[in-house]
PDB file of C-alpha atoms (C1' of nucleotides) in Angstrom:
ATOM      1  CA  UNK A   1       0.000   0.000   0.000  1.00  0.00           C
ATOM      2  CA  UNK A   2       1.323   3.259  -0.844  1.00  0.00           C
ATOM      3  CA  UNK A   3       1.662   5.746   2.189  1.00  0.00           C
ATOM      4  CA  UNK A   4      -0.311   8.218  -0.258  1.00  0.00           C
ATOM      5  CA  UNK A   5      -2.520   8.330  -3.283  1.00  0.00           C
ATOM      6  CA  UNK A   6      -3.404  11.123  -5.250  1.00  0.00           C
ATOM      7  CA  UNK A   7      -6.296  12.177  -6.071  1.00  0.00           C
ATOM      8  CA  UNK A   8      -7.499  10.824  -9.557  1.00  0.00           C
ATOM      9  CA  UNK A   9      -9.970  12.246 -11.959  1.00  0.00           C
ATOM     10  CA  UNK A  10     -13.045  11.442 -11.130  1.00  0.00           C
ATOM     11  CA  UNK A  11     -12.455  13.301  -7.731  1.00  0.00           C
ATOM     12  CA  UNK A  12     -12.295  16.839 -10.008  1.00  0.00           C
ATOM     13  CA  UNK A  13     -15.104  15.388 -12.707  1.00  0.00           C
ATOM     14  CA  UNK A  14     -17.992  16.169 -10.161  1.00  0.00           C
ATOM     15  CA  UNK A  15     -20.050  19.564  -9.188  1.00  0.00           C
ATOM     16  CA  UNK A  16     -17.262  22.046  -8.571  1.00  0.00           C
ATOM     17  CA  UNK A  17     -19.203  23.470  -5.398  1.00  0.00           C
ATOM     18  CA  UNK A  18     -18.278  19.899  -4.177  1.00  0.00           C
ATOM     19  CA  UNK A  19     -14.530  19.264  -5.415  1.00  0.00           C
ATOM     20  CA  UNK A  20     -13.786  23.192  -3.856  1.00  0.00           C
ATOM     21  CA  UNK A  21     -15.195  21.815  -0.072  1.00  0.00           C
ATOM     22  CA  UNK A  22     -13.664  18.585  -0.606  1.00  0.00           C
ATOM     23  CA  UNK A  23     -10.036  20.297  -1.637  1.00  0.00           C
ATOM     24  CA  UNK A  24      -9.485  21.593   1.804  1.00  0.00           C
ATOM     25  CA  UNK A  25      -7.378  19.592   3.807  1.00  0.00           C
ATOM     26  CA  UNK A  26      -5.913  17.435   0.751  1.00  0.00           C
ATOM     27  CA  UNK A  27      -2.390  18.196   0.002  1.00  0.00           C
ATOM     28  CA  UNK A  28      -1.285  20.491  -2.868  1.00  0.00           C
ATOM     29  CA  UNK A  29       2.595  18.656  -4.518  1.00  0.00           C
ATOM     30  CA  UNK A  30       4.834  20.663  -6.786  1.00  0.00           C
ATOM     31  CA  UNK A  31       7.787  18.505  -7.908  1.00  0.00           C
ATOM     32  CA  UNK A  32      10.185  20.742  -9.469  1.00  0.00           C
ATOM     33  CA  UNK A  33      12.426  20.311 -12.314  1.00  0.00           C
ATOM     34  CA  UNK A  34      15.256  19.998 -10.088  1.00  0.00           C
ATOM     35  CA  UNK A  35      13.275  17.131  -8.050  1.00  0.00           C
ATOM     36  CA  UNK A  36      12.985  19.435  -4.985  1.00  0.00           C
ATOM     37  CA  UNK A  37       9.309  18.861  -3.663  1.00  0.00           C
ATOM     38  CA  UNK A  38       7.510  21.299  -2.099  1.00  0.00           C
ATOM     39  CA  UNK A  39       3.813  20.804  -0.430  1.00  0.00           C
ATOM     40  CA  UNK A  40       1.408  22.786   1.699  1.00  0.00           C
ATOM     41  CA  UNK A  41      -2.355  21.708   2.663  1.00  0.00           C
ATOM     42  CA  UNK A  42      -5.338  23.462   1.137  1.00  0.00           C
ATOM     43  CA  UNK A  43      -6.949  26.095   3.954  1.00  0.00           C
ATOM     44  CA  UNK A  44      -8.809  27.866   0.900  1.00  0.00           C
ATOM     45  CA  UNK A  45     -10.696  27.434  -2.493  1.00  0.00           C
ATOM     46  CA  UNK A  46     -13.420  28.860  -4.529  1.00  0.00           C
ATOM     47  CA  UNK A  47     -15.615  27.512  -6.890  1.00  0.00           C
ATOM     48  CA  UNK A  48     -15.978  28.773 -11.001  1.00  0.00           C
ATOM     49  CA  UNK A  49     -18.994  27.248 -12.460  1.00  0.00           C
ATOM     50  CA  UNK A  50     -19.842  27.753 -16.096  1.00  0.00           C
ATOM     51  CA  UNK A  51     -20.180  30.412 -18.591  1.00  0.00           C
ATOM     52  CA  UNK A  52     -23.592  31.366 -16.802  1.00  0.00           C
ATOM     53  CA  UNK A  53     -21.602  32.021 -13.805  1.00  0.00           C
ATOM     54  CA  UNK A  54     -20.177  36.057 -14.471  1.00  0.00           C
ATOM     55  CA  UNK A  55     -17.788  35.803 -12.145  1.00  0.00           C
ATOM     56  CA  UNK A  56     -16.151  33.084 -13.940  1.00  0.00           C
ATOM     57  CA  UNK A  57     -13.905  33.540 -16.604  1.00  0.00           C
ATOM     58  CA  UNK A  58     -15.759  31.641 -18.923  1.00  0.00           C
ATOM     59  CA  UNK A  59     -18.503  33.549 -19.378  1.00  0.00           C
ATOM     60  CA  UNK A  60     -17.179  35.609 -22.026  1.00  0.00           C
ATOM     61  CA  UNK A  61     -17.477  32.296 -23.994  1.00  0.00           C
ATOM     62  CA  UNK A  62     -13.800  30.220 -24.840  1.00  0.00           C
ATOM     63  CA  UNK A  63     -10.502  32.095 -25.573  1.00  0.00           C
ATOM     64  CA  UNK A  64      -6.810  31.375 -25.834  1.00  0.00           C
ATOM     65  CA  UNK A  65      -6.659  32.195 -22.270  1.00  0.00           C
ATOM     66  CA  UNK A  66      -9.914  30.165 -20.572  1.00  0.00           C
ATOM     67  CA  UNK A  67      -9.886  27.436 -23.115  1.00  0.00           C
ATOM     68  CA  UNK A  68      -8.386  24.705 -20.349  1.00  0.00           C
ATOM     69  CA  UNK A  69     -11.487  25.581 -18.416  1.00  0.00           C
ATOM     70  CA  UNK A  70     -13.327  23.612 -21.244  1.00  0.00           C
ATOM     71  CA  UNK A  71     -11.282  20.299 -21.170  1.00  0.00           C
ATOM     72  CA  UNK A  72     -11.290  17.418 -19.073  1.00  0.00           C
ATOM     73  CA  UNK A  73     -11.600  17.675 -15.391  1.00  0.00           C
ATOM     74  CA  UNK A  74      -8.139  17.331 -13.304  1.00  0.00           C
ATOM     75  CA  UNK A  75      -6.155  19.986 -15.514  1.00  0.00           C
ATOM     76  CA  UNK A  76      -4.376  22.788 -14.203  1.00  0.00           C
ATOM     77  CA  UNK A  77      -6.144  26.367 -15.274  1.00  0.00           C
ATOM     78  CA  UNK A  78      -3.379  29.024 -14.318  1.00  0.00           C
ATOM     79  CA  UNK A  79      -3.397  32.124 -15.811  1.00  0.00           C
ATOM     80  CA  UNK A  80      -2.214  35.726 -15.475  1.00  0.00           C
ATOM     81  CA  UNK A  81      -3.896  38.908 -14.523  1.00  0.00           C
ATOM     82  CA  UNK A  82      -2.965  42.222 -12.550  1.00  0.00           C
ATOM     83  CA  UNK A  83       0.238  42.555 -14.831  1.00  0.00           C
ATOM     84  CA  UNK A  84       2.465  40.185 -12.571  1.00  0.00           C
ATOM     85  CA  UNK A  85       0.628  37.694 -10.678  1.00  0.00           C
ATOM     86  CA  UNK A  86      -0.546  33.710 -11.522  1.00  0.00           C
ATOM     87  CA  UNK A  87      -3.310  31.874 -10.540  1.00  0.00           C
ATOM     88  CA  UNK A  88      -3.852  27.965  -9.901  1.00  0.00           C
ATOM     89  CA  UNK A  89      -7.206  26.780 -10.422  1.00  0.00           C
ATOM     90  CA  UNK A  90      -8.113  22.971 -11.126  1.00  0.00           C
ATOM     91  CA  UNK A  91     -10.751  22.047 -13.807  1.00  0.00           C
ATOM     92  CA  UNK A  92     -13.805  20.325 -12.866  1.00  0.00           C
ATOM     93  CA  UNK A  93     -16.553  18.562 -14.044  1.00  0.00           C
ATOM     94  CA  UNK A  94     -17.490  16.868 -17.217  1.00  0.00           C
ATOM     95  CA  UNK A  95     -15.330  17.746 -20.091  1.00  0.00           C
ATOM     96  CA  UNK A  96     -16.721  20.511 -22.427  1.00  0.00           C
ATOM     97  CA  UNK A  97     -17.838  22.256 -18.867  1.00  0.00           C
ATOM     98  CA  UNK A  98     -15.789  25.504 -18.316  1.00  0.00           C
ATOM     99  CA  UNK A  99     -15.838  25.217 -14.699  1.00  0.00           C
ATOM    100  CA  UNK A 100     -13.151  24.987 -11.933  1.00  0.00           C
ATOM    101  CA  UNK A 101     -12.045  25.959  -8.313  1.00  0.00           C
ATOM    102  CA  UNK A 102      -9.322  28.616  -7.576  1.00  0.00           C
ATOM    103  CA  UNK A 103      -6.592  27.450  -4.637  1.00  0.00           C
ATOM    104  CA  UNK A 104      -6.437  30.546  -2.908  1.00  0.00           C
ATOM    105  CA  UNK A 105      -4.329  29.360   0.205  1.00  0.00           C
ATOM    106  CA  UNK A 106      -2.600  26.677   1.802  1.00  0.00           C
ATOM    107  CA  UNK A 107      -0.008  25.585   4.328  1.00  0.00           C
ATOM    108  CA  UNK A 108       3.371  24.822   3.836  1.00  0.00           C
ATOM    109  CA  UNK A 109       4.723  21.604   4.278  1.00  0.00           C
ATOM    110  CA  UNK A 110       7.911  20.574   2.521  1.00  0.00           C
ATOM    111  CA  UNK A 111      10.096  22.889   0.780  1.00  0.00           C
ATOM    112  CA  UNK A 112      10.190  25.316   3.284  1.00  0.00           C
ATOM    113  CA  UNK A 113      13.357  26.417   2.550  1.00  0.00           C
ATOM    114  CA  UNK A 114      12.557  27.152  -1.262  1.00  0.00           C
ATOM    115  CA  UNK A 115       8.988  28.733  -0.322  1.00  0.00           C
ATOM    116  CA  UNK A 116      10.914  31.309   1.880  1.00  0.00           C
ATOM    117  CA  UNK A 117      13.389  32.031  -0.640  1.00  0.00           C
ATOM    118  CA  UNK A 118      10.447  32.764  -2.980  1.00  0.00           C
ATOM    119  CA  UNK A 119       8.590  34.860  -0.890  1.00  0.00           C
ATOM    120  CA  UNK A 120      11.398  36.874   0.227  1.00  0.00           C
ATOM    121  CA  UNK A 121      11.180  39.460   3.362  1.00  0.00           C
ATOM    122  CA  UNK A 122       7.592  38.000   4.208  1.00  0.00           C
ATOM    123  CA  UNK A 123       6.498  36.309   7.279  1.00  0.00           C
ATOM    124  CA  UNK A 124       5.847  33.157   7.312  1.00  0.00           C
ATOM    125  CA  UNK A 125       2.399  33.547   7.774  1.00  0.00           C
ATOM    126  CA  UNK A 126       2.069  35.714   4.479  1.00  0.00           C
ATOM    127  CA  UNK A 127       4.284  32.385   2.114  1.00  0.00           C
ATOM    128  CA  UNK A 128       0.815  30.942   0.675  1.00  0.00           C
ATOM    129  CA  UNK A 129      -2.066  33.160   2.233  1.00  0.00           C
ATOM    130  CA  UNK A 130      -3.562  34.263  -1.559  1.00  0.00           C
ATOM    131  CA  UNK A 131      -3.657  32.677  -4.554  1.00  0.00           C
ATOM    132  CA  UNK A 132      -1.082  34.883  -6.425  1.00  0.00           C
ATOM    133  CA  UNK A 133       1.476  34.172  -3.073  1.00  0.00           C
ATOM    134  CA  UNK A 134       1.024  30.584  -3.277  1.00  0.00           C
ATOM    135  CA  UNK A 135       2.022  30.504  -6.789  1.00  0.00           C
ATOM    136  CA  UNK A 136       5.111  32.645  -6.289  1.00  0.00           C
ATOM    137  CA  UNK A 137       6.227  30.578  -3.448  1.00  0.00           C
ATOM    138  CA  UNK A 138       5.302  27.158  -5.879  1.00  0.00           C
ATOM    139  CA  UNK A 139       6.997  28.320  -9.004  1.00  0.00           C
ATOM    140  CA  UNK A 140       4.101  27.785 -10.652  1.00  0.00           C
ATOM    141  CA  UNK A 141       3.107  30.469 -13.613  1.00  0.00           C
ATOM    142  CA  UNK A 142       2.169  29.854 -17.402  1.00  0.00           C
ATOM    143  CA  UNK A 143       4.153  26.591 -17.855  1.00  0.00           C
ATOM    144  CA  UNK A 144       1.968  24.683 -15.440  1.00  0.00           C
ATOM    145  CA  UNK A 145      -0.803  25.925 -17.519  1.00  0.00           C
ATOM    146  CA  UNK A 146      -3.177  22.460 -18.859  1.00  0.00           C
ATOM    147  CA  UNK A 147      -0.534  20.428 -16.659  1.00  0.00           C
ATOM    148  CA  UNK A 148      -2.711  17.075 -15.969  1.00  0.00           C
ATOM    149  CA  UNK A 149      -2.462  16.426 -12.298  1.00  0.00           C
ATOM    150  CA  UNK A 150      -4.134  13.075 -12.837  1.00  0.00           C
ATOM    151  CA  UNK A 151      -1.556  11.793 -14.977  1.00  0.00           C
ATOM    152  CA  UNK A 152       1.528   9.398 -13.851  1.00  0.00           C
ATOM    153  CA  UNK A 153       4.490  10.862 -13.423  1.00  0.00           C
ATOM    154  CA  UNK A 154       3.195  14.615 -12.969  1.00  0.00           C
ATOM    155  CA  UNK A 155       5.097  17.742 -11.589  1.00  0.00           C
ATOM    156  CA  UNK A 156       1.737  18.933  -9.583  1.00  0.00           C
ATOM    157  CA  UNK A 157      -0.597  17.023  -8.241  1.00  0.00           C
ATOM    158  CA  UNK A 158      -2.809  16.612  -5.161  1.00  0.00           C
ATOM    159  CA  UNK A 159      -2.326  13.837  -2.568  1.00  0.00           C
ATOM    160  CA  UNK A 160      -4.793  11.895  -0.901  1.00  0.00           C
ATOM    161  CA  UNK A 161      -5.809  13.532   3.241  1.00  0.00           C
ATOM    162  CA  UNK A 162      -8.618  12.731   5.580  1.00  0.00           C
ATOM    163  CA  UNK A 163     -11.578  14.563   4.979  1.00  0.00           C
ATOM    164  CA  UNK A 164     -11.896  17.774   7.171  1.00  0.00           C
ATOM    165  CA  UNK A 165     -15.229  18.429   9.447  1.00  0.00           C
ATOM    166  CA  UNK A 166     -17.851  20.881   8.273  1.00  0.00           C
ATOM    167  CA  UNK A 167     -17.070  22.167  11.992  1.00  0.00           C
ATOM    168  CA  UNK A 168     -13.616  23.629  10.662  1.00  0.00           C
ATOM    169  CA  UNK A 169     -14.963  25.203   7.607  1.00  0.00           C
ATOM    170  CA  UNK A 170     -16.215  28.698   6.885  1.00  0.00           C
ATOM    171  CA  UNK A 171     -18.182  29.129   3.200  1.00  0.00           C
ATOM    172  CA  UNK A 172     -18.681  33.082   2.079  1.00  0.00           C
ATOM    173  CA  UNK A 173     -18.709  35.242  -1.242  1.00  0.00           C
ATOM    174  CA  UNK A 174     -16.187  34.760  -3.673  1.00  0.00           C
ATOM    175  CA  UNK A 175     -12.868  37.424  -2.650  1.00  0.00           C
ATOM    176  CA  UNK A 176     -12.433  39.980  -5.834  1.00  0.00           C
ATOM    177  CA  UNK A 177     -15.338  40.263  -8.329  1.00  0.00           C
ATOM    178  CA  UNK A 178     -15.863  44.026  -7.610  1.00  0.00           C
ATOM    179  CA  UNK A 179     -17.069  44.604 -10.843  1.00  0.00           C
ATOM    180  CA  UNK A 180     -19.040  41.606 -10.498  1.00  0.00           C
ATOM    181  CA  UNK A 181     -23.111  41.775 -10.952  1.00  0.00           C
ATOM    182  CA  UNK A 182     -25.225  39.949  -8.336  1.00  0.00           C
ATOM    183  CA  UNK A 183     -26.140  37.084  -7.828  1.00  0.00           C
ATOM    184  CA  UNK A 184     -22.920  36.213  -8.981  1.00  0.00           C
ATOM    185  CA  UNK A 185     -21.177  38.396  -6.948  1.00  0.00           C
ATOM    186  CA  UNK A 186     -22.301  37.483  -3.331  1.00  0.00           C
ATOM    187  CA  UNK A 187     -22.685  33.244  -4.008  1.00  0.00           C
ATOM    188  CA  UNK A 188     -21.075  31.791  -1.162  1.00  0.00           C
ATOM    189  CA  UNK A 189     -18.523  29.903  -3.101  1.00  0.00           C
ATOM    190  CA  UNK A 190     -15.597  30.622  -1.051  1.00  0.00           C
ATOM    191  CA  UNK A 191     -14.297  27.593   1.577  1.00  0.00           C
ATOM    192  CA  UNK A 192     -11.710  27.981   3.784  1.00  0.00           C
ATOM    193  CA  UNK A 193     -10.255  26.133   6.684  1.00  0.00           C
ATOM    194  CA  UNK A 194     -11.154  28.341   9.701  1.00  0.00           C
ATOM    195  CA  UNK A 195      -7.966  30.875  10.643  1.00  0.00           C
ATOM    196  CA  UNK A 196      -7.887  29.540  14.010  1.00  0.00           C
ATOM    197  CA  UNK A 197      -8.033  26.030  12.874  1.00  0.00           C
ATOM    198  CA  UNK A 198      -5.122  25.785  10.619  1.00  0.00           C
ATOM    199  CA  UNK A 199      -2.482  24.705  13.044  1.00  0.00           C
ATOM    200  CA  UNK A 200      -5.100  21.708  14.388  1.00  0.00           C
ATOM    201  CA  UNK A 201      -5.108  20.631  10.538  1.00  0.00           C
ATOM    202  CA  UNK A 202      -1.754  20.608  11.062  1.00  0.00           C
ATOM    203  CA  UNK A 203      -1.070  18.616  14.576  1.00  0.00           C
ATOM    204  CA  UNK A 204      -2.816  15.714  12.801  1.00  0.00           C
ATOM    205  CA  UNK A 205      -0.653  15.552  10.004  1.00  0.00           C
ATOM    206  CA  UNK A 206       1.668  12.556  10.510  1.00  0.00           C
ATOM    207  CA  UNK A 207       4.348  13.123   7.271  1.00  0.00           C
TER     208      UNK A 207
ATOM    209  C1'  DA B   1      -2.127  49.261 -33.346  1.00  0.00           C
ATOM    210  C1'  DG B   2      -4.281  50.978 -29.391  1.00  0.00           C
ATOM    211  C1'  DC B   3      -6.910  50.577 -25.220  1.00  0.00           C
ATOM    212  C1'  DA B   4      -9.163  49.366 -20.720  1.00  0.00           C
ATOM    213  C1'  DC B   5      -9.075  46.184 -17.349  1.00  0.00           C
ATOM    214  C1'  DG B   6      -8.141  42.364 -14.045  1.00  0.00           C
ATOM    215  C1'  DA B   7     -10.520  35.686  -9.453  1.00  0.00           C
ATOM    216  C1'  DT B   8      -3.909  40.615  -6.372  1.00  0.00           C
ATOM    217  C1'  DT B   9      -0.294  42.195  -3.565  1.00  0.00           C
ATOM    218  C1'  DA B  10       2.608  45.219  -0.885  1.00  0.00           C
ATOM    219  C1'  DA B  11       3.316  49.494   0.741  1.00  0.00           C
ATOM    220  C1'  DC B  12       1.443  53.367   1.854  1.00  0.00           C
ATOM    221  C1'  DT B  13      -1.730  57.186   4.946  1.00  0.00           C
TER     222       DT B  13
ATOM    223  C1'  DG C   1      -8.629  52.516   4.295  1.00  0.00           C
ATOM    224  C1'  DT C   2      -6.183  53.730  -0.333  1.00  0.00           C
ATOM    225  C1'  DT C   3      -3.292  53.006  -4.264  1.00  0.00           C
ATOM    226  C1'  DA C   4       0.647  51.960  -7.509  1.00  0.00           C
ATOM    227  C1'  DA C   5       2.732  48.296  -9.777  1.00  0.00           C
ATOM    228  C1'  DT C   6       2.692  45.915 -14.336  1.00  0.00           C
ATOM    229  C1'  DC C   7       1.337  43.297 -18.771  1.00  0.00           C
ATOM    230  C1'  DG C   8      -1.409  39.523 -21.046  1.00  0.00           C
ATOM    231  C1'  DT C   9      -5.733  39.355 -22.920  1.00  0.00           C
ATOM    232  C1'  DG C  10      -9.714  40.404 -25.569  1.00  0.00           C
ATOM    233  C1'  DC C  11     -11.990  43.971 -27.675  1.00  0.00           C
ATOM    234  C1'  DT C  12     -12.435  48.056 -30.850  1.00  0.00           C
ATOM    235  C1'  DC C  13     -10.754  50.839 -34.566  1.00  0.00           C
TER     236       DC C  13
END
DNA sequence: AGCACGATTAACT
DNA sequence: GTTAATCGTGCTC
């Protein structure tokens, strides 16, 4: 038996509402080309469903840019905005479904050394609290973009944890869609592990 | 070819 | 709380 499994596609081929609450806890792997690894937990995630959904890329119909959004669930959707930051989202549901959830935070693991080097005159708390961070202190930008994490042999991927408890989980409005019409706007498609609750999520960890 | 803007961050007041 | 930074993207001309 291995010690871990990752998570395989028909964990991301389901409603993305449910693959964003079921993300937190499960373990976010970046193997990089050097074969350093680097991991953190998922504390945060939000939820991208459809080109019905306005807050969602896709709704402007497929581009260059969105177009992974439309393929097969368990890719890697990263993309670029702001001028200088990159986003990691994972693709969900069935293929030809723009839809998928946006990490938004985690908590380091391995790699520590690397992540700090990356985020550079931060605290520690600030390494991987936003979705642009946690892609800095990854490594990850445009070449991770359509990565399969489902496939053998993959530089990301998501491993395998124990479920976390509703009772650790907070679900609110999406962060960011200011110019966002309602509903859209206010749909509480944001999960995160509870602030307080991170270093529990932690103690339980056994390697 | 030009333009407005963004699923943010860090550094301000 | 406010705002500059910075450029790929998608749209208009």
């Amino acid at each position: 038996m291995p010690r871990s499994s990752r998570l395989s596609r028909s964990f991301f081929a389901r409603p993305t509402l449910t693959v964003a609450r079921r993300l937190l806890g499960q373990r976010l792997v970046r193997i990089e080309p050097d074969g350093a690894r680097l991991s953190g937990l998922i504390l945060e995630a939000e939820a991208y469903v459809g080109s019905g959904d306005l807050g969602c890329h896709a709704h402007v119909g497929r581009t260059p840019r969105n177009t992974v959004m439309w393929g097969p669930a368990g890719h890697a959707y990263v993309y670029f905005t702001y001028g200088m930051h990159w986003m990691l989202n994972v693709v969900t549901e069935a293929d030809g479904f723009p839809a998928a959830v946006l990490l938004r935070a985690v908590l380091p693991q391995e790699g520590l050394g690397r992540i700090r080097r990356r985020r550079a005159g931060q605290l520690p708390a600030a390494w991987t609290d936003g979705p642009a961070k946690l892609c800095q202190a990854f490594g990850l930008d445009r070449r991770l973009n359509g990565h399969d994490l489902c496939a053998p042999g993959a530089s990301l991927f998501i491993e395998r944890r124990p479920p976390v408890s509703d009772s650790i989980v907070s679900i609110g409005p999406r962060v960011g869609l200011n110019t966002v019409p309602e509903p859209w706007k206010s749909k509480p498609w944001r999960f995160r592990i509870r602030p307080d609750q991170a270093d529990s999520l932690a103690k339980e960890v056994q390697g």
